[in-house]
mmCIF file of C-alpha atoms in Angstrom:
data_model
loop_
_atom_site.group_PDB
_atom_site.id
_atom_site.type_symbol
_atom_site.label_atom_id
_atom_site.label_comp_id
_atom_site.label_asym_id
_atom_site.label_seq_id
_atom_site.Cartn_x
_atom_site.Cartn_y
_atom_site.Cartn_z
ATOM 1 C CA MET Z 1 -29.201 -21.142 -99.305
ATOM 2 C CA ASN Z 2 -28.753 -23.772 -102.038
ATOM 3 C CA THR Z 3 -31.694 -23.278 -104.421
ATOM 4 C CA GLN Z 4 -31.888 -25.775 -107.241
ATOM 5 C CA ILE Z 5 -33.554 -24.462 -110.403
ATOM 6 C CA ARG Z 6 -35.195 -27.176 -112.421
ATOM 7 C CA ARG Z 7 -35.410 -26.763 -116.196
ATOM 8 C CA MET Z 8 -38.021 -28.382 -118.408
ATOM 9 C CA THR Z 9 -36.126 -31.028 -120.343
ATOM 10 C CA LEU Z 10 -36.166 -34.532 -121.803
ATOM 11 C CA GLY Z 11 -38.871 -36.726 -120.291
ATOM 12 C CA ASP Z 12 -41.061 -33.839 -119.118
ATOM 13 C CA ARG Z 13 -44.613 -33.379 -120.322
ATOM 14 C CA VAL Z 14 -44.993 -29.892 -121.777
ATOM 15 C CA PRO Z 15 -47.623 -27.484 -120.432
ATOM 16 C CA ASN Z 16 -50.957 -27.150 -122.148
ATOM 17 C CA PHE Z 17 -51.914 -23.973 -124.018
ATOM 18 C CA LEU Z 18 -54.795 -22.619 -126.050
ATOM 19 C CA LEU Z 19 -54.174 -20.560 -129.206
ATOM 20 C CA GLU Z 20 -55.980 -19.843 -132.451
ATOM 21 C CA ASP Z 21 -54.451 -20.841 -135.776
ATOM 22 C CA THR Z 22 -54.278 -18.465 -138.736
ATOM 23 C CA ASN Z 23 -57.826 -19.470 -139.721
ATOM 24 C CA GLY Z 24 -59.220 -18.556 -136.316
ATOM 25 C CA LYS Z 25 -59.665 -22.157 -135.142
ATOM 26 C CA ARG Z 26 -59.018 -22.599 -131.431
ATOM 27 C CA ARG Z 27 -56.304 -25.165 -130.751
ATOM 28 C CA ASP Z 28 -56.167 -26.793 -127.330
ATOM 29 C CA PHE Z 29 -52.785 -28.498 -127.247
ATOM 30 C CA TYR Z 30 -54.067 -31.516 -125.302
ATOM 31 C CA ASN Z 31 -57.125 -31.885 -127.497
ATOM 32 C CA THR Z 32 -57.410 -34.806 -129.877
ATOM 33 C CA ASP Z 33 -56.839 -32.730 -133.011
ATOM 34 C CA LEU Z 34 -53.283 -32.076 -131.839
ATOM 35 C CA THR Z 35 -52.406 -35.561 -130.626
ATOM 36 C CA GLY Z 36 -52.282 -39.186 -131.649
ATOM 37 C CA GLY Z 37 -48.774 -39.050 -133.075
ATOM 38 C CA PRO Z 38 -45.415 -37.443 -132.316
ATOM 39 C CA ILE Z 39 -45.310 -33.663 -132.414
ATOM 40 C CA ILE Z 40 -42.867 -31.025 -133.596
ATOM 41 C CA LEU Z 41 -43.380 -27.761 -131.752
ATOM 42 C CA LEU Z 42 -41.305 -24.806 -132.974
ATOM 43 C CA LEU Z 43 -41.049 -21.510 -131.130
ATOM 44 C CA THR Z 44 -39.824 -19.361 -133.992
ATOM 45 C CA GLY Z 45 -39.503 -15.936 -132.363
ATOM 46 C CA GLN Z 46 -38.305 -13.563 -135.063
ATOM 47 C CA HIS Z 47 -37.054 -16.420 -137.259
ATOM 48 C CA THR Z 48 -40.279 -17.916 -138.625
ATOM 49 C CA GLU Z 49 -39.239 -17.878 -142.272
ATOM 50 C CA ALA Z 50 -35.818 -19.385 -141.553
ATOM 51 C CA CYS Z 51 -37.393 -22.174 -139.467
ATOM 52 C CA LEU Z 52 -39.918 -23.009 -142.169
ATOM 53 C CA ASN Z 53 -37.221 -23.004 -144.828
ATOM 54 C CA HIS Z 54 -35.231 -25.441 -142.706
ATOM 55 C CA PHE Z 55 -38.123 -27.921 -142.809
ATOM 56 C CA ALA Z 56 -39.243 -27.077 -146.364
ATOM 57 C CA ASP Z 57 -38.140 -30.330 -148.029
ATOM 58 C CA LYS Z 58 -38.765 -32.618 -145.062
ATOM 59 C CA ALA Z 59 -42.568 -32.791 -144.901
ATOM 60 C CA THR Z 60 -42.751 -36.355 -146.228
ATOM 61 C CA VAL Z 61 -40.092 -37.483 -143.745
ATOM 62 C CA PHE Z 62 -42.247 -36.498 -140.782
ATOM 63 C CA GLN Z 63 -45.470 -37.645 -142.410
ATOM 64 C CA HIS Z 64 -43.922 -41.121 -142.298
ATOM 65 C CA PHE Z 65 -44.072 -40.937 -138.487
ATOM 66 C CA GLY Z 66 -47.615 -39.536 -138.481
ATOM 67 C CA ALA Z 67 -46.174 -36.393 -136.916
ATOM 68 C CA HIS Z 68 -48.091 -33.193 -136.224
ATOM 69 C CA CYS Z 69 -46.027 -30.060 -136.873
ATOM 70 C CA TYR Z 70 -46.813 -26.712 -135.254
ATOM 71 C CA ALA Z 71 -45.015 -23.389 -135.064
ATOM 72 C CA LEU Z 72 -45.765 -20.692 -132.510
ATOM 73 C CA ILE Z 73 -45.138 -17.439 -134.337
ATOM 74 C CA ASP Z 74 -45.286 -13.682 -134.092
ATOM 75 C CA PRO Z 75 -48.769 -12.739 -135.419
ATOM 76 C CA LYS Z 76 -47.138 -10.514 -138.060
ATOM 77 C CA ASP Z 77 -45.827 -13.688 -139.734
ATOM 78 C CA SER Z 78 -49.313 -15.132 -140.293
ATOM 79 C CA ALA Z 79 -49.061 -14.495 -144.037
ATOM 80 C CA LEU Z 80 -46.538 -17.340 -144.176
ATOM 81 C CA ALA Z 81 -49.294 -19.878 -143.513
ATOM 82 C CA PRO Z 82 -49.522 -21.154 -147.136
ATOM 83 C CA ALA Z 83 -45.764 -21.713 -147.271
ATOM 84 C CA ALA Z 84 -45.884 -23.357 -143.858
ATOM 85 C CA ALA Z 85 -48.542 -25.775 -145.091
ATOM 86 C CA GLN Z 86 -46.181 -26.880 -147.865
ATOM 87 C CA SER Z 87 -43.704 -27.803 -145.137
ATOM 88 C CA GLY Z 88 -46.393 -29.654 -143.186
ATOM 89 C CA PHE Z 89 -46.715 -26.988 -140.477
ATOM 90 C CA THR Z 90 -49.727 -25.301 -138.909
ATOM 91 C CA LEU Z 91 -48.975 -21.795 -137.674
ATOM 92 C CA LEU Z 92 -50.241 -20.695 -134.267
ATOM 93 C CA PRO Z 93 -49.912 -16.920 -133.759
ATOM 94 C CA ASP Z 94 -48.804 -16.238 -130.189
ATOM 95 C CA PRO Z 95 -49.862 -12.685 -129.248
ATOM 96 C CA GLY Z 96 -47.281 -11.085 -126.998
ATOM 97 C CA ALA Z 97 -45.273 -14.343 -127.197
ATOM 98 C CA ASN Z 98 -46.899 -15.303 -123.904
ATOM 99 C CA VAL Z 99 -46.868 -19.057 -124.516
ATOM 100 C CA SER Z 100 -43.470 -19.016 -126.197
ATOM 101 C CA ASN Z 101 -41.877 -17.018 -123.383
ATOM 102 C CA ALA Z 102 -43.314 -19.373 -120.765
ATOM 103 C CA TYR Z 103 -41.788 -22.366 -122.569
ATOM 104 C CA LEU Z 104 -38.460 -20.609 -123.093
ATOM 105 C CA GLU Z 105 -38.221 -19.509 -119.471
ATOM 106 C CA ALA Z 106 -39.076 -22.995 -118.231
ATOM 107 C CA SER Z 107 -36.476 -24.638 -120.480
ATOM 108 C CA GLY Z 108 -33.744 -22.005 -120.275
ATOM 109 C CA LEU Z 109 -33.640 -21.705 -124.070
ATOM 110 C CA SER Z 110 -33.860 -18.769 -126.446
ATOM 111 C CA ALA Z 111 -35.836 -18.610 -129.686
ATOM 112 C CA PRO Z 112 -35.915 -20.228 -132.108
ATOM 113 C CA ALA Z 113 -36.397 -23.439 -130.171
ATOM 114 C CA LEU Z 114 -37.454 -26.986 -130.977
ATOM 115 C CA PHE Z 115 -39.533 -29.278 -128.800
ATOM 116 C CA ALA Z 116 -39.979 -32.746 -130.309
ATOM 117 C CA LEU Z 117 -42.645 -34.630 -128.376
ATOM 118 C CA ASP Z 118 -43.890 -38.188 -128.184
ATOM 119 C CA PRO Z 119 -47.631 -38.882 -128.607
ATOM 120 C CA ASN Z 120 -48.054 -38.242 -124.864
ATOM 121 C CA GLN Z 121 -46.610 -34.707 -125.289
ATOM 122 C CA ARG Z 122 -43.406 -35.609 -123.432
ATOM 123 C CA ILE Z 123 -40.138 -34.127 -124.647
ATOM 124 C CA VAL Z 124 -37.949 -36.542 -126.625
ATOM 125 C CA ALA Z 125 -35.676 -33.915 -128.218
ATOM 126 C CA ILE Z 126 -35.057 -30.279 -127.329
ATOM 127 C CA ALA Z 127 -32.805 -27.655 -128.897
ATOM 128 C CA GLY Z 128 -32.313 -23.897 -128.835
ATOM 129 C CA ALA Z 129 -31.196 -21.090 -131.108
ATOM 130 C CA ASN Z 130 -27.605 -22.292 -131.405
ATOM 131 C CA ASP Z 131 -28.767 -25.576 -132.947
ATOM 132 C CA ILE Z 132 -31.312 -24.362 -135.496
ATOM 133 C CA ASP Z 133 -29.429 -26.048 -138.362
ATOM 134 C CA SER Z 134 -30.006 -29.464 -136.768
ATOM 135 C CA PHE Z 135 -33.644 -29.084 -135.692
ATOM 136 C CA ALA Z 136 -34.995 -31.480 -138.328
ATOM 137 C CA GLU Z 137 -32.191 -33.988 -137.759
ATOM 138 C CA ASP Z 138 -32.748 -33.935 -133.987
ATOM 139 C CA ALA Z 139 -36.494 -34.476 -134.345
ATOM 140 C CA HIS Z 140 -36.033 -37.230 -136.919
ATOM 141 C CA ALA Z 141 -33.567 -39.122 -134.710
ATOM 142 C CA ALA Z 142 -35.901 -38.862 -131.720
ATOM 143 C CA PHE Z 143 -38.925 -40.074 -133.669
ATOM 144 C CA GLN Z 144 -36.947 -43.006 -135.034
ATOM 145 C CA ARG Z 145 -35.951 -43.956 -131.495
ATOM 146 C CA ILE Z 146 -39.504 -43.957 -130.140
ATOM 147 C CA ALA Z 147 -41.237 -45.398 -133.215
ATOM 148 C CA PRO Z 148 -43.018 -48.721 -132.560
ATOM 149 C CA GLN Z 149 -40.790 -51.608 -133.577
ATOM 150 C CA ASP Z 150 -43.526 -54.230 -133.840
ATOM 151 C CA PRO Z 151 -46.929 -54.323 -135.527
ATOM 152 C CA PRO Z 152 -50.028 -53.771 -133.362
ATOM 153 C CA ARG Z 153 -50.957 -56.654 -131.083
ATOM 154 C CA LEU Z 154 -54.350 -57.717 -129.817
ATOM 155 C CA ILE Z 155 -54.408 -57.289 -126.029
ATOM 156 C CA SER Z 156 -57.147 -59.452 -124.541
ATOM 157 C CA GLN Z 157 -56.022 -59.663 -120.911
ATOM 158 C CA GLN Z 158 -53.809 -57.383 -118.865
ATOM 159 C CA ALA Z 159 -53.370 -56.288 -115.285
ATOM 160 C CA PRO Z 160 -54.524 -52.677 -114.695
ATOM 161 C CA VAL Z 161 -51.045 -51.184 -114.649
ATOM 162 C CA LEU Z 162 -49.417 -48.149 -116.262
ATOM 163 C CA PHE Z 163 -46.072 -48.106 -118.065
ATOM 164 C CA VAL Z 164 -44.248 -44.782 -118.481
ATOM 165 C CA PRO Z 165 -40.974 -45.016 -120.456
ATOM 166 C CA ASP Z 166 -37.908 -42.757 -120.316
ATOM 167 C CA VAL Z 167 -38.574 -41.194 -116.928
ATOM 168 C CA LEU Z 168 -34.906 -41.504 -115.936
ATOM 169 C CA ASP Z 169 -32.047 -41.240 -118.417
ATOM 170 C CA ASP Z 170 -29.146 -43.684 -118.606
ATOM 171 C CA ALA Z 171 -26.832 -41.476 -116.551
ATOM 172 C CA GLU Z 172 -29.377 -41.177 -113.741
ATOM 173 C CA CYS Z 173 -29.950 -44.944 -113.740
ATOM 174 C CA ASP Z 174 -26.221 -45.634 -113.603
ATOM 175 C CA ARG Z 175 -25.771 -43.104 -110.805
ATOM 176 C CA LEU Z 176 -28.453 -44.802 -108.705
ATOM 177 C CA ILE Z 177 -26.847 -48.216 -109.229
ATOM 178 C CA GLU Z 178 -23.540 -46.821 -107.951
ATOM 179 C CA VAL Z 179 -25.353 -45.424 -104.896
ATOM 180 C CA TRP Z 180 -26.681 -48.904 -104.178
ATOM 181 C CA LYS Z 181 -23.237 -50.465 -104.545
ATOM 182 C CA THR Z 182 -21.671 -48.093 -102.019
ATOM 183 C CA GLY Z 183 -24.653 -47.621 -99.686
ATOM 184 C CA GLU Z 184 -25.721 -49.284 -96.442
ATOM 185 C CA LYS Z 185 -27.847 -52.316 -97.327
ATOM 186 C CA ARG Z 186 -31.068 -53.424 -95.672
ATOM 187 C CA LYS Z 187 -31.675 -57.066 -96.536
ATOM 188 C CA ASP Z 188 -35.004 -58.838 -96.955
ATOM 189 C CA VAL Z 189 -36.984 -56.368 -94.845
ATOM 190 C CA VAL Z 190 -40.786 -56.575 -95.038
ATOM 191 C CA ASN Z 191 -43.753 -55.046 -93.215
ATOM 192 C CA ILE Z 192 -45.259 -57.281 -90.506
ATOM 193 C CA THR Z 193 -48.746 -56.413 -89.276
ATOM 194 C CA SER Z 194 -50.054 -57.442 -85.870
ATOM 195 C CA GLY Z 195 -53.443 -56.014 -84.935
ATOM 196 C CA GLN Z 196 -53.220 -52.251 -85.488
ATOM 197 C CA GLN Z 197 -49.414 -52.204 -85.517
ATOM 198 C CA THR Z 198 -47.034 -52.561 -88.440
ATOM 199 C CA SER Z 199 -43.350 -53.254 -87.875
ATOM 200 C CA ARG Z 200 -40.349 -54.060 -90.056
ATOM 201 C CA ALA Z 201 -38.604 -57.405 -89.924
ATOM 202 C CA GLU Z 202 -36.166 -59.498 -91.949
ATOM 203 C CA ARG Z 203 -37.968 -62.374 -93.645
ATOM 204 C CA SER Z 204 -35.827 -64.031 -96.318
ATOM 205 C CA GLU Z 205 -38.495 -66.663 -96.938
ATOM 206 C CA VAL Z 206 -40.811 -63.836 -98.120
ATOM 207 C CA LYS Z 207 -38.374 -61.488 -99.824
ATOM 208 C CA ARG Z 208 -34.781 -61.649 -101.000
ATOM 209 C CA ARG Z 209 -33.736 -58.144 -101.949
ATOM 210 C CA SER Z 210 -31.184 -55.698 -100.603
ATOM 211 C CA ASP Z 211 -32.276 -52.046 -100.350
ATOM 212 C CA VAL Z 212 -30.497 -48.734 -99.894
ATOM 213 C CA VAL Z 213 -32.612 -45.801 -98.661
ATOM 214 C CA ILE Z 214 -32.000 -42.501 -100.462
ATOM 215 C CA GLU Z 215 -31.630 -39.322 -98.447
ATOM 216 C CA GLY Z 216 -30.198 -35.831 -98.697
ATOM 217 C CA ASP Z 217 -29.425 -34.065 -101.980
ATOM 218 C CA LEU Z 218 -30.145 -37.121 -104.112
ATOM 219 C CA GLU Z 219 -33.585 -37.496 -102.552
ATOM 220 C CA ARG Z 220 -34.341 -33.835 -103.299
ATOM 221 C CA HIS Z 221 -33.099 -34.273 -106.870
ATOM 222 C CA LEU Z 222 -35.394 -37.246 -107.412
ATOM 223 C CA LEU Z 223 -38.368 -35.384 -105.972
ATOM 224 C CA ILE Z 224 -38.021 -32.379 -108.279
ATOM 225 C CA THR Z 225 -37.205 -34.602 -111.261
ATOM 226 C CA LEU Z 226 -39.912 -37.222 -110.879
ATOM 227 C CA MET Z 227 -42.878 -35.258 -109.527
ATOM 228 C CA PRO Z 228 -43.562 -33.302 -112.764
ATOM 229 C CA ARG Z 229 -43.103 -36.467 -114.837
ATOM 230 C CA ILE Z 230 -45.211 -38.808 -112.712
ATOM 231 C CA ALA Z 231 -47.912 -36.578 -111.230
ATOM 232 C CA PRO Z 232 -49.671 -35.708 -114.527
ATOM 233 C CA GLU Z 233 -49.876 -39.393 -115.457
ATOM 234 C CA ILE Z 234 -51.324 -40.511 -112.125
ATOM 235 C CA GLU Z 235 -53.805 -37.638 -111.968
ATOM 236 C CA ARG Z 236 -54.910 -38.088 -115.580
ATOM 237 C CA ILE Z 237 -55.006 -41.900 -115.852
ATOM 238 C CA TYR Z 238 -56.358 -42.673 -112.389
ATOM 239 C CA ALA Z 239 -58.380 -39.458 -111.825
ATOM 240 C CA PHE Z 240 -56.484 -39.183 -108.539
ATOM 241 C CA ASP Z 241 -56.926 -35.668 -107.156
ATOM 242 C CA LYS Z 242 -55.908 -36.080 -103.511
ATOM 243 C CA GLU Z 243 -52.959 -34.247 -102.026
ATOM 244 C CA TRP Z 244 -50.061 -36.673 -102.050
ATOM 245 C CA GLY Z 245 -46.328 -37.136 -101.992
ATOM 246 C CA PHE Z 246 -43.700 -39.829 -102.490
ATOM 247 C CA GLU Z 247 -42.583 -42.119 -99.688
ATOM 248 C CA LYS Z 248 -38.870 -42.529 -99.127
ATOM 249 C CA PHE Z 249 -37.066 -43.688 -102.247
ATOM 250 C CA ARG Z 250 -35.247 -47.013 -102.046
ATOM 251 C CA ILE Z 251 -32.883 -48.643 -104.492
ATOM 252 C CA GLY Z 252 -33.346 -52.396 -104.472
ATOM 253 C CA CYS Z 253 -31.366 -55.213 -106.016
ATOM 254 C CA TYR Z 254 -32.544 -58.729 -106.841
ATOM 255 C CA GLU Z 255 -29.569 -61.047 -107.396
ATOM 256 C CA ALA Z 256 -29.439 -64.357 -109.249
ATOM 257 C CA GLU Z 257 -26.818 -65.511 -106.739
ATOM 258 C CA ASN Z 258 -29.580 -66.074 -104.176
ATOM 259 C CA ALA Z 259 -32.515 -66.266 -106.645
ATOM 260 C CA GLY Z 260 -33.930 -62.949 -105.426
ATOM 261 C CA PHE Z 261 -37.726 -62.756 -105.279
ATOM 262 C CA PHE Z 262 -40.686 -61.242 -103.431
ATOM 263 C CA ARG Z 263 -43.645 -63.480 -102.601
ATOM 264 C CA PRO Z 264 -47.207 -62.375 -103.525
ATOM 265 C CA HIS Z 265 -48.366 -59.463 -101.387
ATOM 266 C CA ARG Z 266 -50.310 -56.209 -101.349
ATOM 267 C CA ASP Z 267 -48.632 -52.943 -100.432
ATOM 268 C CA ASN Z 268 -51.506 -51.507 -98.378
ATOM 269 C CA ALA Z 269 -52.957 -54.633 -96.780
ATOM 270 C CA SER Z 270 -53.130 -53.148 -93.258
ATOM 271 C CA GLU Z 271 -54.848 -50.066 -91.872
ATOM 272 C CA THR Z 272 -51.491 -48.550 -90.983
ATOM 273 C CA LEU Z 273 -50.455 -48.743 -94.652
ATOM 274 C CA SER Z 274 -53.769 -47.529 -96.084
ATOM 275 C CA HIS Z 275 -52.163 -44.171 -96.925
ATOM 276 C CA ARG Z 276 -50.346 -45.931 -99.768
ATOM 277 C CA HIS Z 277 -52.246 -45.652 -103.056
ATOM 278 C CA PHE Z 278 -49.865 -46.505 -105.904
ATOM 279 C CA ALA Z 279 -46.560 -48.357 -106.135
ATOM 280 C CA LEU Z 280 -43.814 -47.195 -108.493
ATOM 281 C CA SER Z 281 -41.175 -49.640 -109.721
ATOM 282 C CA PHE Z 282 -38.452 -48.141 -111.929
ATOM 283 C CA ASN Z 283 -36.037 -50.355 -113.834
ATOM 284 C CA LEU Z 284 -32.442 -49.127 -113.628
ATOM 285 C CA ASN Z 285 -30.807 -51.728 -115.865
ATOM 286 C CA ASP Z 286 -31.335 -54.469 -118.395
ATOM 287 C CA GLY Z 287 -29.342 -57.611 -119.191
ATOM 288 C CA TYR Z 288 -30.949 -59.835 -116.548
ATOM 289 C CA GLU Z 289 -33.434 -62.693 -116.674
ATOM 290 C CA GLY Z 290 -36.255 -63.326 -114.231
ATOM 291 C CA GLY Z 291 -36.986 -60.838 -111.459
ATOM 292 C CA TYR Z 292 -40.106 -59.698 -113.293
ATOM 293 C CA LEU Z 293 -43.322 -58.488 -111.721
ATOM 294 C CA ARG Z 294 -46.438 -60.614 -111.954
ATOM 295 C CA PHE Z 295 -50.037 -59.887 -110.967
ATOM 296 C CA PRO Z 296 -51.558 -63.330 -110.333
ATOM 297 C CA GLU Z 297 -55.121 -62.038 -110.031
ATOM 298 C CA TYR Z 298 -54.858 -60.994 -113.692
ATOM 299 C CA GLY Z 299 -53.020 -63.883 -115.330
ATOM 300 C CA ILE Z 300 -49.537 -65.324 -115.511
ATOM 301 C CA ASN Z 301 -47.831 -62.671 -117.658
ATOM 302 C CA HIS Z 302 -44.600 -61.035 -116.549
ATOM 303 C CA TYR Z 303 -44.190 -57.236 -116.461
ATOM 304 C CA ALA Z 304 -41.017 -55.150 -116.682
ATOM 305 C CA PRO Z 305 -40.557 -51.550 -117.825
ATOM 306 C CA PRO Z 306 -37.523 -50.776 -120.005
ATOM 307 C CA LYS Z 307 -34.429 -49.249 -118.437
ATOM 308 C CA GLY Z 308 -35.342 -45.787 -117.180
ATOM 309 C CA GLY Z 309 -39.051 -46.550 -117.303
ATOM 310 C CA VAL Z 310 -41.519 -47.049 -114.476
ATOM 311 C CA LEU Z 311 -44.395 -49.431 -113.794
ATOM 312 C CA ILE Z 312 -47.191 -47.826 -111.745
ATOM 313 C CA PHE Z 313 -49.955 -49.856 -110.159
ATOM 314 C CA SER Z 314 -52.482 -49.730 -107.337
ATOM 315 C CA CYS Z 315 -51.159 -50.818 -103.963
ATOM 316 C CA GLY Z 316 -54.295 -52.951 -103.632
ATOM 317 C CA LEU Z 317 -53.183 -55.290 -106.421
ATOM 318 C CA LEU Z 318 -51.732 -58.644 -105.410
ATOM 319 C CA HIS Z 319 -48.281 -58.811 -106.991
ATOM 320 C CA GLU Z 320 -45.006 -60.673 -106.761
ATOM 321 C CA VAL Z 321 -41.478 -60.604 -108.120
ATOM 322 C CA VAL Z 322 -40.579 -63.959 -109.635
ATOM 323 C CA PRO Z 323 -37.095 -65.374 -108.886
ATOM 324 C CA ILE Z 324 -34.256 -63.820 -110.855
ATOM 325 C CA THR Z 325 -32.175 -66.411 -112.689
ATOM 326 C CA VAL Z 326 -29.446 -64.419 -114.475
ATOM 327 C CA GLY Z 327 -27.619 -61.264 -113.386
ATOM 328 C CA ARG Z 328 -28.940 -58.506 -111.179
ATOM 329 C CA ARG Z 329 -32.056 -56.386 -111.445
ATOM 330 C CA TYR Z 330 -31.729 -52.910 -109.934
ATOM 331 C CA THR Z 331 -34.919 -51.024 -109.196
ATOM 332 C CA LEU Z 332 -35.894 -47.665 -107.731
ATOM 333 C CA LEU Z 333 -38.977 -48.010 -105.532
ATOM 334 C CA THR Z 334 -41.426 -45.657 -103.884
ATOM 335 C CA PHE Z 335 -45.128 -45.227 -103.151
ATOM 336 C CA VAL Z 336 -47.669 -42.485 -103.763
ATOM 337 C CA SER Z 337 -48.819 -41.697 -100.257
ATOM 338 C CA THR Z 338 -51.405 -39.360 -98.746
ATOM 339 C CA LYS Z 339 -49.497 -39.417 -95.453
ATOM 340 C CA ILE Z 340 -47.478 -36.250 -96.034
#
C-alpha cells in the first residue's frame, strides 16, 4: 500500500503548546503575549549554549522586525536565562522534551532545529541540526521577505473575505498550471437550477473559463497539503465547527484572448448547493491584468491573492470575476462542503 507521510513544513501553522518559562510564568503559544510579530522558535536539544551563542550579537537585528524569540530547552539549562535575555530570547524549559519531540517528529528534523514563523504562527523558514550555522541568516531572510512593504492603510470598507498567503509554493503552482495545459478541458460550465434540480451546462454568456478536474494522486496530495493549512483558518476566523471536506479541485484559466469572466453569482444559491459554505480561490500565477474578483454588495474594489495565496469567502456572497484584459490567470478552485 502506498502510504504518503506528510511532514510539517513551510506554510504550515505550528501546533499550540503550553510551557512555563524560567520564572514560572505559563506561556500559551497562541496567547497574545507570544504573538503580534514574527517568531523565532528554537528547539535546542543538548545544544542550548551553542544556539544562544549563534544569536548572541543579532538581538537588534530581530528587534527591527518586532520578532519574539523563544528557545525550548532541557530544564537543566535554565541557568542560561540571563545570557539568553542578552540575545533577546526567552527560555521555555521542556520537561522530557515532550513538545520538542512532537515538533521534531512532525517535521522529520533533529535537534537543534529552527522554526521561523510569521505573525500567524505559520512556518516561513525551517532548518535542522545540519544547518545550525545558518539559523540566524535563514530567519532574517524569511522575515525580510514577509515584512510589510507599505505603511499602514486605513481600511474603511471591505468585503468580508479572508486572504491567506503562501499556501502553495512556486513549484506547486507551476505544476498545477502544467496539469491544466495537458488536461481535458471543460469550458464555460455553470450550475443551472430548475426547481429542486441542479444540472451542469455550458453558458459562455455567463462564464468564460476552461477547467480541468483534478483526480488521483494529485488530488490526494492537495488534500493532505491544504487541509492542515486551511482548516485552522476557517475554524478560527469563521468559528466553523461542522464536519466538512473539500469538493473536487479544479484548475481554471481565464484568458485575455476571449476576455474571460464570470458574471455575478452566488455559489450556494439553490437548495441542492446549500452544502457549500466557503469558496476557495487560489492564484497560481501573476503577470496578468483583469480577471480579478469583485464583491458588488460591498463596493467596487477588486480582490486577488498573491501567487500561491488563497482568497476564502462565504458561498452566500454575490461575487464576479471581471474580464481579463492581459495574459492568463490560472486559479485552483474548490469549496468547503458539508456533503462528505
